[in-house]
Short mmCIF file of C-alpha atoms and ligand atoms in Angstrom, two decimals:
data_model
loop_
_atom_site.label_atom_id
_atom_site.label_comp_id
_atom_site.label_asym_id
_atom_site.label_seq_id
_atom_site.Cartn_x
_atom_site.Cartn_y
_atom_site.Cartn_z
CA UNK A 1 0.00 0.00 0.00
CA UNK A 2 1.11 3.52 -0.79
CA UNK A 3 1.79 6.19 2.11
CA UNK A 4 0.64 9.84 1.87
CA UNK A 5 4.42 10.40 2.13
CA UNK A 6 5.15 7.99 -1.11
CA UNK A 7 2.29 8.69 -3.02
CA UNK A 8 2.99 12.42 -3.30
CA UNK A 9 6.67 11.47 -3.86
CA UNK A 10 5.53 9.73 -6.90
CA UNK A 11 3.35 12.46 -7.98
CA UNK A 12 6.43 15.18 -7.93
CA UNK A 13 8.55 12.12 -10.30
CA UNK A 14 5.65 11.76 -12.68
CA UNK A 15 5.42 15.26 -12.75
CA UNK A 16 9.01 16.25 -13.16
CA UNK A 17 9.38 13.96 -15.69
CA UNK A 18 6.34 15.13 -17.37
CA UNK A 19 7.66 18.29 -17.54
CA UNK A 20 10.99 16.91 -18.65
CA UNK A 21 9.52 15.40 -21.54
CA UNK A 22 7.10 18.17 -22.48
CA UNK A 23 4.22 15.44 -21.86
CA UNK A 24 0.78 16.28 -21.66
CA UNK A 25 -0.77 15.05 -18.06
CA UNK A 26 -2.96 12.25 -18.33
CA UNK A 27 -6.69 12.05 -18.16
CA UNK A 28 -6.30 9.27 -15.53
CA UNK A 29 -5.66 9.14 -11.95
CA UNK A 30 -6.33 12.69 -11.81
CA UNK A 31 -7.94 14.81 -8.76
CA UNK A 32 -11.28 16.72 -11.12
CA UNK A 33 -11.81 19.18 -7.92
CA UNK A 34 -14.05 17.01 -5.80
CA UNK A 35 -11.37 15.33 -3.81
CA UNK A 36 -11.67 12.14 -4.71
CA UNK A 37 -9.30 10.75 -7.44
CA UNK A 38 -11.38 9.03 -10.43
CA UNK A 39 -9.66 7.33 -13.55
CA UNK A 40 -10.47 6.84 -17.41
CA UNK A 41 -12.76 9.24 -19.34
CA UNK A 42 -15.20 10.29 -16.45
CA UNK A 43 -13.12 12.77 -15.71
CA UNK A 44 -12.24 15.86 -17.67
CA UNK A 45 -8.00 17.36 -16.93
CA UNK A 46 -9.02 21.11 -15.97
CA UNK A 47 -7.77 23.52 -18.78
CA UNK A 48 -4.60 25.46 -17.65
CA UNK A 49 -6.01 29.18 -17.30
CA UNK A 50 -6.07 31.54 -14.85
CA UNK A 51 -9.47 32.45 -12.88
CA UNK A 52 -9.96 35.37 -10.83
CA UNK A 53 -13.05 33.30 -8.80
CA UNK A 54 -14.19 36.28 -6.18
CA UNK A 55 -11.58 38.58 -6.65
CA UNK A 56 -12.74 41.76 -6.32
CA UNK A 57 -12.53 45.13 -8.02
CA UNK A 58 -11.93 48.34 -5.13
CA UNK A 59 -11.93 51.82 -6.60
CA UNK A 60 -9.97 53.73 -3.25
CA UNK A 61 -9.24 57.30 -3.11
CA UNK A 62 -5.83 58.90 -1.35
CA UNK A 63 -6.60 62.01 0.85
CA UNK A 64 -3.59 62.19 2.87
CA UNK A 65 0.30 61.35 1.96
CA UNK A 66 0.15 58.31 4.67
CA UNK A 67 -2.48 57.04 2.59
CA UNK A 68 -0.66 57.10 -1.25
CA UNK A 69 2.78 56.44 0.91
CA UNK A 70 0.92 53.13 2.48
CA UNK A 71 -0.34 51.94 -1.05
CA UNK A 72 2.68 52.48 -2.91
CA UNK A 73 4.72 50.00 -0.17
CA UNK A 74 1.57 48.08 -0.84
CA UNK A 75 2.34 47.70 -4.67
CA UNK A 76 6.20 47.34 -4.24
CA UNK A 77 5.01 44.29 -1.84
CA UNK A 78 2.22 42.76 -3.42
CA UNK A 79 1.92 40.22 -6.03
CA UNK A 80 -2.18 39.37 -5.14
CA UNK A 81 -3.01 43.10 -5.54
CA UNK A 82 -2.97 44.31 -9.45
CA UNK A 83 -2.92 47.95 -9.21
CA UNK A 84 -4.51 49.97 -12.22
CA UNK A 85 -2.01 53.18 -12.33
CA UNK A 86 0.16 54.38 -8.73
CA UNK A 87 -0.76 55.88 -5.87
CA UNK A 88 0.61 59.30 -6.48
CA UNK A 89 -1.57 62.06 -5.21
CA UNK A 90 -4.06 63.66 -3.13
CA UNK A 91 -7.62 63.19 -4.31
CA UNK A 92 -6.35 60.75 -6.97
CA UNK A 93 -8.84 57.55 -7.53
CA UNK A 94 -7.64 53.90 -8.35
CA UNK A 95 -8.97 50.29 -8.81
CA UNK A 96 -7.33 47.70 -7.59
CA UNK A 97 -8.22 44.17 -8.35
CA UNK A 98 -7.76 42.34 -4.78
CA UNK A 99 -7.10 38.57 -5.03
CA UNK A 100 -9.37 36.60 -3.20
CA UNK A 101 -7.26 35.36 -0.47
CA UNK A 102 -6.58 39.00 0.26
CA UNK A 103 -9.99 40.21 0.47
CA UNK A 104 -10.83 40.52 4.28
CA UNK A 105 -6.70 41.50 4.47
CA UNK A 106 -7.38 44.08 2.37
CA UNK A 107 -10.54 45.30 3.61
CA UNK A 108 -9.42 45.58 7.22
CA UNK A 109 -6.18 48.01 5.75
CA UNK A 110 -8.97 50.47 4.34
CA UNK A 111 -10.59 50.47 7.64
CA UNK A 112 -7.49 50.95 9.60
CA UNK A 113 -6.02 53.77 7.75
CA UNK A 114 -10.12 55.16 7.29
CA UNK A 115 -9.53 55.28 3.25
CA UNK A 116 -12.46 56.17 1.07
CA UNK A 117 -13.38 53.57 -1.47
CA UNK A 118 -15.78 51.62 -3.51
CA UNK A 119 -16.52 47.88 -4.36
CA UNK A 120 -16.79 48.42 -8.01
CA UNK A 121 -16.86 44.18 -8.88
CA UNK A 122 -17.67 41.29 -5.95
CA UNK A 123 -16.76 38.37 -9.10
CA UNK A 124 -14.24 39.19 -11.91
CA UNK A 125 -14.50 35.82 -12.56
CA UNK A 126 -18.27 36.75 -13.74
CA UNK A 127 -17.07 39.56 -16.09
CA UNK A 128 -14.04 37.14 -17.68
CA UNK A 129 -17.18 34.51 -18.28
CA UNK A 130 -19.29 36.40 -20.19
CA UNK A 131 -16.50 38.18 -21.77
CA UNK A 132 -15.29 34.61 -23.50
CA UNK A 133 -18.76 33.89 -24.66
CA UNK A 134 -18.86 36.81 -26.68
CA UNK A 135 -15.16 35.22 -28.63
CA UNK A 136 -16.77 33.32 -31.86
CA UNK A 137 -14.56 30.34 -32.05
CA UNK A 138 -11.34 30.42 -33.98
CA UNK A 139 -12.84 27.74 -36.37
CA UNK A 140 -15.35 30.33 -38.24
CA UNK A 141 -15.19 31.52 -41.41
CA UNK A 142 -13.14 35.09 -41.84
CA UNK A 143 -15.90 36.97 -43.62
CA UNK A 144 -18.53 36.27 -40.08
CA UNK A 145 -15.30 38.66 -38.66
CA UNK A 146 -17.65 41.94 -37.11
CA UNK A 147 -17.62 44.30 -34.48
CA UNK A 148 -20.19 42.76 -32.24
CA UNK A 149 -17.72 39.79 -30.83
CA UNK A 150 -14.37 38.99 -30.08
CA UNK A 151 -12.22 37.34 -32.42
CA UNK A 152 -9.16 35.09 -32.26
CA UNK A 153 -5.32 35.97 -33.78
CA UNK A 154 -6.07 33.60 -36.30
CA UNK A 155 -9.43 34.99 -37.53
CA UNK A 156 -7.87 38.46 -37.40
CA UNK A 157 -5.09 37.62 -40.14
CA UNK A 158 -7.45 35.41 -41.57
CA UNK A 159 -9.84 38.44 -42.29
CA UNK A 160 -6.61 40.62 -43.43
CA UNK A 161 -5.91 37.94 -46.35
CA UNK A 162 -9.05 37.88 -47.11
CA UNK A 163 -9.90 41.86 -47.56
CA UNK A 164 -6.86 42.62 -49.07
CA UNK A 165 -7.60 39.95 -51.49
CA UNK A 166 -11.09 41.53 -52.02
CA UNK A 167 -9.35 45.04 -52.20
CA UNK A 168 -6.28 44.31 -53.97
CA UNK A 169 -6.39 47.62 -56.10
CA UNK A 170 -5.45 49.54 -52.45
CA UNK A 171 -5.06 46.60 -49.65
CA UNK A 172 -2.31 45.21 -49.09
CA UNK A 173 -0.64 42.56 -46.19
CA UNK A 174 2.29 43.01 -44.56
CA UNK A 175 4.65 41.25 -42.21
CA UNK A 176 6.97 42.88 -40.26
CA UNK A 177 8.46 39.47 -39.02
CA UNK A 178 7.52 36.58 -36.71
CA UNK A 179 7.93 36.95 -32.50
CA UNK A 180 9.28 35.54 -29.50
CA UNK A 181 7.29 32.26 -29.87
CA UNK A 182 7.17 32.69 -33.96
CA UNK A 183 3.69 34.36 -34.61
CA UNK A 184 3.52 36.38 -37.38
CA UNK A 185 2.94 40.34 -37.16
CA UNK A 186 0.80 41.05 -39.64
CA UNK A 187 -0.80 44.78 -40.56
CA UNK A 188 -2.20 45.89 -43.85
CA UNK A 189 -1.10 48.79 -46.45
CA UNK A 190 -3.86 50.82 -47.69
CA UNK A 191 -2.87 52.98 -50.32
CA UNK A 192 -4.26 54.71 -53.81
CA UNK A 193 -1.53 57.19 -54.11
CA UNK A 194 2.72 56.43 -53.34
CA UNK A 195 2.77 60.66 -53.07
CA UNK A 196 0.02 60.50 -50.22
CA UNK A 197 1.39 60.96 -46.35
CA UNK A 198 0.68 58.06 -44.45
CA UNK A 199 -0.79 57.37 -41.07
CA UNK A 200 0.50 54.62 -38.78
CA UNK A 201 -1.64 52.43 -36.47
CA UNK A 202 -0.21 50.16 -33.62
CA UNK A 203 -2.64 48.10 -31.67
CA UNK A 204 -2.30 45.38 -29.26
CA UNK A 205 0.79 45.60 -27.60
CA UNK A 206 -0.78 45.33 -24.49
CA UNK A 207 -2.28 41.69 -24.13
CA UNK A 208 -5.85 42.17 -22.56
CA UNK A 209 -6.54 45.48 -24.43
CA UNK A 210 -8.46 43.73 -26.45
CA UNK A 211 -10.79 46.66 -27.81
CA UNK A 212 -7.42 47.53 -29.58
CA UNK A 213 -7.22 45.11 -32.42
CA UNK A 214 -10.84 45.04 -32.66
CA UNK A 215 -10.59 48.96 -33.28
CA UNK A 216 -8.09 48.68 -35.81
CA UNK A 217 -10.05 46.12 -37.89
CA UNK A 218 -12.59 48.89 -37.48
CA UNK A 219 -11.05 51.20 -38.83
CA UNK A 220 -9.82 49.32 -41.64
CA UNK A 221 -12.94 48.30 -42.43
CA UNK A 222 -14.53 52.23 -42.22
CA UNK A 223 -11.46 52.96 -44.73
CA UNK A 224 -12.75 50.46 -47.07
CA UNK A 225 -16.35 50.41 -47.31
CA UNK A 226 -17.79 53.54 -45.52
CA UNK A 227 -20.30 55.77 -47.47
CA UNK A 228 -19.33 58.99 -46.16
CA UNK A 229 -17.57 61.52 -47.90
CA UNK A 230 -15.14 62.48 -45.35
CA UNK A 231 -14.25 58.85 -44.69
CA UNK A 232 -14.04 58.25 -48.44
CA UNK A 233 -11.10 61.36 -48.83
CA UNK A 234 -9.22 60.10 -45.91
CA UNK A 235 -8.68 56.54 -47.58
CA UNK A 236 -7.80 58.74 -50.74
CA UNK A 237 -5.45 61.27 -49.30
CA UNK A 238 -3.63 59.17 -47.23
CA UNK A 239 -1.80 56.08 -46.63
CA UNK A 240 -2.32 54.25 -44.42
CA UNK A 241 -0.39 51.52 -42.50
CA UNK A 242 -2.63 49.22 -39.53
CA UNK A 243 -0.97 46.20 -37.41
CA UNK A 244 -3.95 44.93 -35.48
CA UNK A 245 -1.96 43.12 -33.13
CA UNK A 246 2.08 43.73 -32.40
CA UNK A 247 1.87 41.42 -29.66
CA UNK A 248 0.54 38.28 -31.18
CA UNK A 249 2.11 35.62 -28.26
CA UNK A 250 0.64 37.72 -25.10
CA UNK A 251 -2.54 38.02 -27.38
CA UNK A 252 -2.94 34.30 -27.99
CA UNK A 253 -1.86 33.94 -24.35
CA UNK A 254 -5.11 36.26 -23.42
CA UNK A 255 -7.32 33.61 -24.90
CA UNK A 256 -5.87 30.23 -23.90
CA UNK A 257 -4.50 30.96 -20.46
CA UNK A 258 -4.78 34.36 -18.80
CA UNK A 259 -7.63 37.11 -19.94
CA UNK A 260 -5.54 39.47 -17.81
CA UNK A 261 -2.05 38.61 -19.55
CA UNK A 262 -0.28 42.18 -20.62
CA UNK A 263 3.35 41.61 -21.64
CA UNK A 264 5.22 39.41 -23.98
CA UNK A 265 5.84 35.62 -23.08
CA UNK A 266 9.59 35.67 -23.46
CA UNK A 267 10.96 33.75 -20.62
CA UNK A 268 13.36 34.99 -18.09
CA UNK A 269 13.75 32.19 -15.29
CA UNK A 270 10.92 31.75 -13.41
CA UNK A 271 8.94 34.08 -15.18
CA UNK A 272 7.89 35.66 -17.97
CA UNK A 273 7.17 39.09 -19.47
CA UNK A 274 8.45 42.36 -20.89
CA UNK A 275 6.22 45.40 -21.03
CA UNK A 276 6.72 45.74 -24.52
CA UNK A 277 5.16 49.13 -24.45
CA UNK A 278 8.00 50.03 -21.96
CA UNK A 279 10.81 48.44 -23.77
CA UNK A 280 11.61 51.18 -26.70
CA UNK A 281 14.96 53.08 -26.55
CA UNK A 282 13.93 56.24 -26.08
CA UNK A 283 14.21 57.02 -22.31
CA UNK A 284 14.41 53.27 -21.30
CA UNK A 285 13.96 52.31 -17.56
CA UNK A 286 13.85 55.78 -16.71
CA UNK A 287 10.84 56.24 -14.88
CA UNK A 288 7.44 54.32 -14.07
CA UNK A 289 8.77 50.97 -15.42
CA UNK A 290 10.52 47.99 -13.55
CA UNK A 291 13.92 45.85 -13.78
CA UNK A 292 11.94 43.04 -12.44
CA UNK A 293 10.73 40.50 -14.83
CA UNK A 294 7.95 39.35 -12.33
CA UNK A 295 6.37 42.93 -12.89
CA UNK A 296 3.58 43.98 -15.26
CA UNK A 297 5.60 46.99 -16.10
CA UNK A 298 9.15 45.00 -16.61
CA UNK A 299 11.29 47.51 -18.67
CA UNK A 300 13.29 44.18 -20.27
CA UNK A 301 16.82 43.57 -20.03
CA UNK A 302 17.88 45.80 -22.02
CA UNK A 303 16.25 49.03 -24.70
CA UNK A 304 14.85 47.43 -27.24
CA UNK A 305 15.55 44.00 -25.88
CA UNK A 306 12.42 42.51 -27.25
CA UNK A 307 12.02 41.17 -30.69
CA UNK A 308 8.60 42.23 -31.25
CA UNK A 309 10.44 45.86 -30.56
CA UNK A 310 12.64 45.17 -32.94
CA UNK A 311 10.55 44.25 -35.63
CA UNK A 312 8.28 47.29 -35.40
CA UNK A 313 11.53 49.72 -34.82
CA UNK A 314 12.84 47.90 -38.27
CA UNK A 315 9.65 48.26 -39.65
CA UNK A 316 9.07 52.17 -38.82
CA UNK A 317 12.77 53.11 -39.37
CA UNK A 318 12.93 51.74 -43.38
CA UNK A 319 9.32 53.05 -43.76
CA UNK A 320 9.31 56.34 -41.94
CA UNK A 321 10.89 58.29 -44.50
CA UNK A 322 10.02 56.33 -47.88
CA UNK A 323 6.39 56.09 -46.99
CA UNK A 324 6.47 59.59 -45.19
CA UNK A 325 4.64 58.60 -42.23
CA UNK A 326 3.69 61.71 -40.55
CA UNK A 327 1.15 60.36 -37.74
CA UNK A 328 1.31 57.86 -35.23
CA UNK A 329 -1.06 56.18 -33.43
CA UNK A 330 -0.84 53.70 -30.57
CA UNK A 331 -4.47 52.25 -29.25
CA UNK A 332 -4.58 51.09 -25.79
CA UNK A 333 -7.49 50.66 -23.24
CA UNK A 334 -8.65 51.86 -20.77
CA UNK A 335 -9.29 55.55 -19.29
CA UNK A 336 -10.67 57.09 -21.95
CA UNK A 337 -7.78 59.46 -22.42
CA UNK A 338 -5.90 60.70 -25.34
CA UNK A 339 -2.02 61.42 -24.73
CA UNK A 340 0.91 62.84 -26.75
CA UNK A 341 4.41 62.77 -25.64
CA UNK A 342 6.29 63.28 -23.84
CA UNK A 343 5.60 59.82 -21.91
CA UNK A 344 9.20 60.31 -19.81
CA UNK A 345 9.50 63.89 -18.37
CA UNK A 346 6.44 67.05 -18.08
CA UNK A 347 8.52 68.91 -20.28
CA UNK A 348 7.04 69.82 -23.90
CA UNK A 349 7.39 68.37 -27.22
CA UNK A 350 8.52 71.50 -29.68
CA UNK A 351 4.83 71.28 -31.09
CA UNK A 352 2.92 70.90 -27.64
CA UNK A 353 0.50 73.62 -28.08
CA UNK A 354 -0.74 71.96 -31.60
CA UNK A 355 -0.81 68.36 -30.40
CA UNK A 356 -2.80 69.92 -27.15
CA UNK A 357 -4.97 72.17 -29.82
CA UNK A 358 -5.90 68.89 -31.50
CA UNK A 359 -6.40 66.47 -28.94
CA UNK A 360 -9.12 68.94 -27.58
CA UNK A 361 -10.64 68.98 -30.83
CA UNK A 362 -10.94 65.39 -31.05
CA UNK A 363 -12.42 64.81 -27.45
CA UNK A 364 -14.73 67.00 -28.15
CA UNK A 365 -16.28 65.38 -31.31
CA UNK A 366 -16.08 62.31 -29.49
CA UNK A 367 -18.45 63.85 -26.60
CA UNK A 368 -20.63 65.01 -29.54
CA UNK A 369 -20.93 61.42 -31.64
CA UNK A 370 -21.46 59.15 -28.35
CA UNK A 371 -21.50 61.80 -25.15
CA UNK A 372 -18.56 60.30 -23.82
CA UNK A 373 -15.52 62.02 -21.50
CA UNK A 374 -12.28 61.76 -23.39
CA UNK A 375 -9.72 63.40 -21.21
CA UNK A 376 -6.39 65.04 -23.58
CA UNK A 377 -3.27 66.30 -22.52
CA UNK A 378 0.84 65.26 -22.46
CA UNK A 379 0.97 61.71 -21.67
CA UNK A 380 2.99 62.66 -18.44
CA UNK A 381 0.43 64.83 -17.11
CA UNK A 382 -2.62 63.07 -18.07
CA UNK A 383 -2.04 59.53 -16.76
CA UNK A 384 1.65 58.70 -15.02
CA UNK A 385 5.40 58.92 -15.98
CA UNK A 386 6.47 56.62 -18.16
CA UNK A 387 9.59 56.29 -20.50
CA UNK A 388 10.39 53.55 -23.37
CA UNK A 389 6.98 54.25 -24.94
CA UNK A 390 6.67 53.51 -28.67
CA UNK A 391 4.97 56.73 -29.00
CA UNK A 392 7.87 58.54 -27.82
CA UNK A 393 10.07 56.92 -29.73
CA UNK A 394 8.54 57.29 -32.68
CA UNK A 395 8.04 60.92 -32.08
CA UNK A 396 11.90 61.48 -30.87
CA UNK A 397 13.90 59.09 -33.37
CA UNK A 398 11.72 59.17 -36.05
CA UNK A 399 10.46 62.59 -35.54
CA UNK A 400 6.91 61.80 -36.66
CA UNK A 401 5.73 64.92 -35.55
CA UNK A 402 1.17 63.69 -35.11
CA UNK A 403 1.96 61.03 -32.11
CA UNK A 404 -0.64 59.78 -29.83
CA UNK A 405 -1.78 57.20 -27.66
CA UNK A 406 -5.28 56.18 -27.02
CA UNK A 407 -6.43 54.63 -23.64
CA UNK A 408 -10.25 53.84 -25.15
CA UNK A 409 -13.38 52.71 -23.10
CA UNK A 410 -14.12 52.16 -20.29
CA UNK A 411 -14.32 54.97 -18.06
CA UNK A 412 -11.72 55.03 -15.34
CA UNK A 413 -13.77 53.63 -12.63
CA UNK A 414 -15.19 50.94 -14.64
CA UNK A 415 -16.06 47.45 -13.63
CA UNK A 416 -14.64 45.50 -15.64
CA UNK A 417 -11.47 46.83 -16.07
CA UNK A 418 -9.92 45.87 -19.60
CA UNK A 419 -12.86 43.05 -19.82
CA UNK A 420 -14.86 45.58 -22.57
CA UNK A 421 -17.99 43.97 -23.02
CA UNK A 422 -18.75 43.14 -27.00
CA UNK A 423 -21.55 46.06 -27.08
CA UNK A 424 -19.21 48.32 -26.40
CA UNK A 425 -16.90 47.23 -29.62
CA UNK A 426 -18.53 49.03 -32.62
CA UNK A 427 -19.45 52.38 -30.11
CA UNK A 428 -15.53 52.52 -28.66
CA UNK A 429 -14.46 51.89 -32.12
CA UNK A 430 -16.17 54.54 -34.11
CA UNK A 431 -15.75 57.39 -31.38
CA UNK A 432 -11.86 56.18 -31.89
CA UNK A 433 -12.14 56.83 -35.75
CA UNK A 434 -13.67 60.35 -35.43
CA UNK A 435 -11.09 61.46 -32.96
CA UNK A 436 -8.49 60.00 -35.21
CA UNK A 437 -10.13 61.93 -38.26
CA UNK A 438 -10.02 64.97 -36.39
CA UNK A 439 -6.80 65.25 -35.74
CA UNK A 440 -5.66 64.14 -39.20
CA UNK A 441 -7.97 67.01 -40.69
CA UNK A 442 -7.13 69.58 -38.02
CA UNK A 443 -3.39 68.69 -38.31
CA UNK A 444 -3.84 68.74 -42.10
CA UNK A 445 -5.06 72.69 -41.64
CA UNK A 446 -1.84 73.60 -39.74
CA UNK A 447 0.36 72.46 -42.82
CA UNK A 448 1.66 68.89 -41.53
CA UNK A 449 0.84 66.89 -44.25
CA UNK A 450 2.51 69.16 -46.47
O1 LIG B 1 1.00 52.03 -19.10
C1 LIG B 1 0.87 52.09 -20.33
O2 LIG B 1 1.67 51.61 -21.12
C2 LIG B 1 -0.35 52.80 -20.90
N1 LIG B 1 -1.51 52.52 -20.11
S1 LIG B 1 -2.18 51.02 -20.12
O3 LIG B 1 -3.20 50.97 -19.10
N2 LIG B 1 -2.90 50.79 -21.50
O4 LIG B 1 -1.16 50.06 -19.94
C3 LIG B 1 -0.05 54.29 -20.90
C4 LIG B 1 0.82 54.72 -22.04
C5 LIG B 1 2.28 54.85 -21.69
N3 LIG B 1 2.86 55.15 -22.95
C6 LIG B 1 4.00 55.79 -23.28
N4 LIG B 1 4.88 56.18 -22.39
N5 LIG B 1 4.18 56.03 -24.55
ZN1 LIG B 2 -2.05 49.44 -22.75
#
């Protein structure tokens, strides 16, 4: 007969050797949740994904400098508390999604130190749930591709072939290389004139965005088909160059394993990760990133580190000055903000007062389409320091001189954090679109397409 002392000793050999031999567990002699250990096909292996059972969302607000001192020795410390932004200031608000093992921990702190705050979510679990129902599986035709569900990596580049062979006078695909774990990084061309100045669009760096590449199919889709005039002479007068998703492993990653994955999956030890989104050489590591690879904000090893960097840095530099990109645009969720460098320091870019001019402009037609509060400003002063931004970058090295940075719905206290629910798709999109249109026409006015 087998001891408890034996029998888990042959558990951690079948399981090193398992992982030895890249093996996938078997379905029998396995523990389905119940307690009890059952064999053969009664019993289902659980999937290997994340689940955030009962962890809750708390919106708190700082009104003393114990209080944002506490919090930020709470981050540094932390690992079952994923903040949403730093504590930095007094009357600042921020969610924090607790772990569920923290909860009453957590709870009695607020108490304690008598900090104002709000349950926003009791179940993120719930929200992650209905959020995966609304993916149509990665099996489906490309053409069912819409704006009312989510859609895999595969359908996405699926849906590019297929357009651009529908639209192969203007459309066409283009791969800036493969990644860490050898995705492709696809984006499309669209173009009816080589003299036109072109517009770039990044989406997707960050993992769980996921209203990112679905805005950027959006708005390759409005450049294709849409009716209106205004659309119609944007698709004419400019190029324009759209990479749905520059972080294809983390995407994939968001869909088999984690919903709330952010970074890369290149592996460093025990764990894995860069913020790719902090890993540009342009004020790398400098501020309101990390040197440690278990962080959500890990800086990388070194500036530019990262080969999904590299491919779009490769990509920009040869095409910068052929294709004369003029604009760049990075689409991230959420806030509902709309930032232009600098990301690094609250000094300002040589053209400040124009990007400021038309970042004002564009929140404000996206209050009048949808009613909806866009805040605009300098990256740095609008959300938090941050350097190694490909925004900045692009802006600096490049010296595209139209650079900004979307953080799209929801509003900063929402409830579901980046879990956007599929309503919200074709609404967040479109708002995106105008704002994007008016600051290509207002910038347009002021001589920089030139
Ligand atoms: O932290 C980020 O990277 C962005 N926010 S998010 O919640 N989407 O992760 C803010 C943009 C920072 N960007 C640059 N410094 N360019
Ligand atoms: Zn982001």
């Amino acid at each position: 007969m087998l001891t408890w002392h034996s029998a888990s000793l042959w558990l951690v050999i079948t399981t090193l050797a398992m992982a030895a031999t890249g093996s996938k567990v078997l379905s029998e002699n396995v523990d389905c949740g119940g307690g009890s250990v059952v064999g053969g096909e009664t019993c289902q292996v659980p999937p290997d994904q994340a689940r955030y059972d009962h962890y809750r969302i708390y919106n708190v607000q700082f009104d003393t400098e114990e209080q944002i001192k506490l919090f930020q020795k709470l981050e540094d410390e932390s690992d079952s508390l994923t903040f949403i932004g730093h504590a930095r200031e007094i009357g600042q608000k921020l969610s924090i999604l607790v772990a569920a093992h923290r909860v009453a921990d957590f709870a009695d702190l607020l108490k304690t130190y008598n900090i104002q705050h709000r349950v926003l979510t009791y179940n993120f679990q719930d929200k992650i749930d209905s959020n995966l129902r609304e993916v149509l599986p990665d099996s489906i035709d490309p053409s069912k591709l819409d704006w009312q569900h989510f859609f895999h990596l595969k359908t996405i580049y699926a849906w590019l072939d297929q357009t651009a062979e529908k639209y192969s006078d203007r459309l066409t695909v283009l791969d800036m290389g493969s990644s860490t774990q050898n995705n492709r990084i696809l984006g499309i061309k669209l173009a009816t004139n080589p003299n036109n100045k072109a517009i770039f669009i990044e989406a997707g760096i960050h993992a769980r965005e996921w209203i990112s590449p679905a805005t950027a199919t959006y708005i390759i889709n409005e450049l294709l088909t849409s009716q209106d005039a205004g659309v119609q002479k944007l698709a004419r007068d400019y190029n324009w160059f759209v990479f749905p998703s520059v972080n294809p492993d983390g995407y994939k990653y968001t869909f088999e394993h984690d919903r709330m994955w952010r970074k890369n999956r290149q592996l460093f030890g025990t764990s894995r990760g860069v913020d790719l989104n902090r890993n540009y050489p342009d004020h790398w590591n400098s501020t309101g990133s990390s040197s440690d690879p278990t962080r959500y904000d890990y800086a990388g090893p070194s500036a530019g580190s990262e080969v999904e960097t590299q491919r779009l840095i490769e990509f920009i530099r040869s095409h910068a000055k052929k294709e004369q990109i003029k604009t760049y645009i990075a689409l991230h969720s959420y806030s509902q903000m709309l930032m232009f460098p600098y990301g690094h320091t609250k000094d300002r870019v040589y053209n400040y007062d124009d990007l400021q001019e038309f970042g004002k402009k564009a929140t404000a037609a996206i209050k009048a389409e949808s009613g909806r509060d866009y805040v605009s400003g300098s990256l740095y002063e609008t959300i938090y320091p941050a350097g190694g931004g490909s925004m900045d970058w692009a802006h600096a090295e490049l010296e595209i001189p139209i650079a900004y940075t979307f953080e799209l719905r929801g509003p900063p206290d929402s409830q579901d954090l980046f879990i956007l629910p599929a309503v919200q798709i074709q609404p967040t999109a479109s708002e995106a679109f105008t704002a994007i249109r008016t600051i290509v026409e207002a910038a347009a006015e002021k001589g920089y397409y030139k």
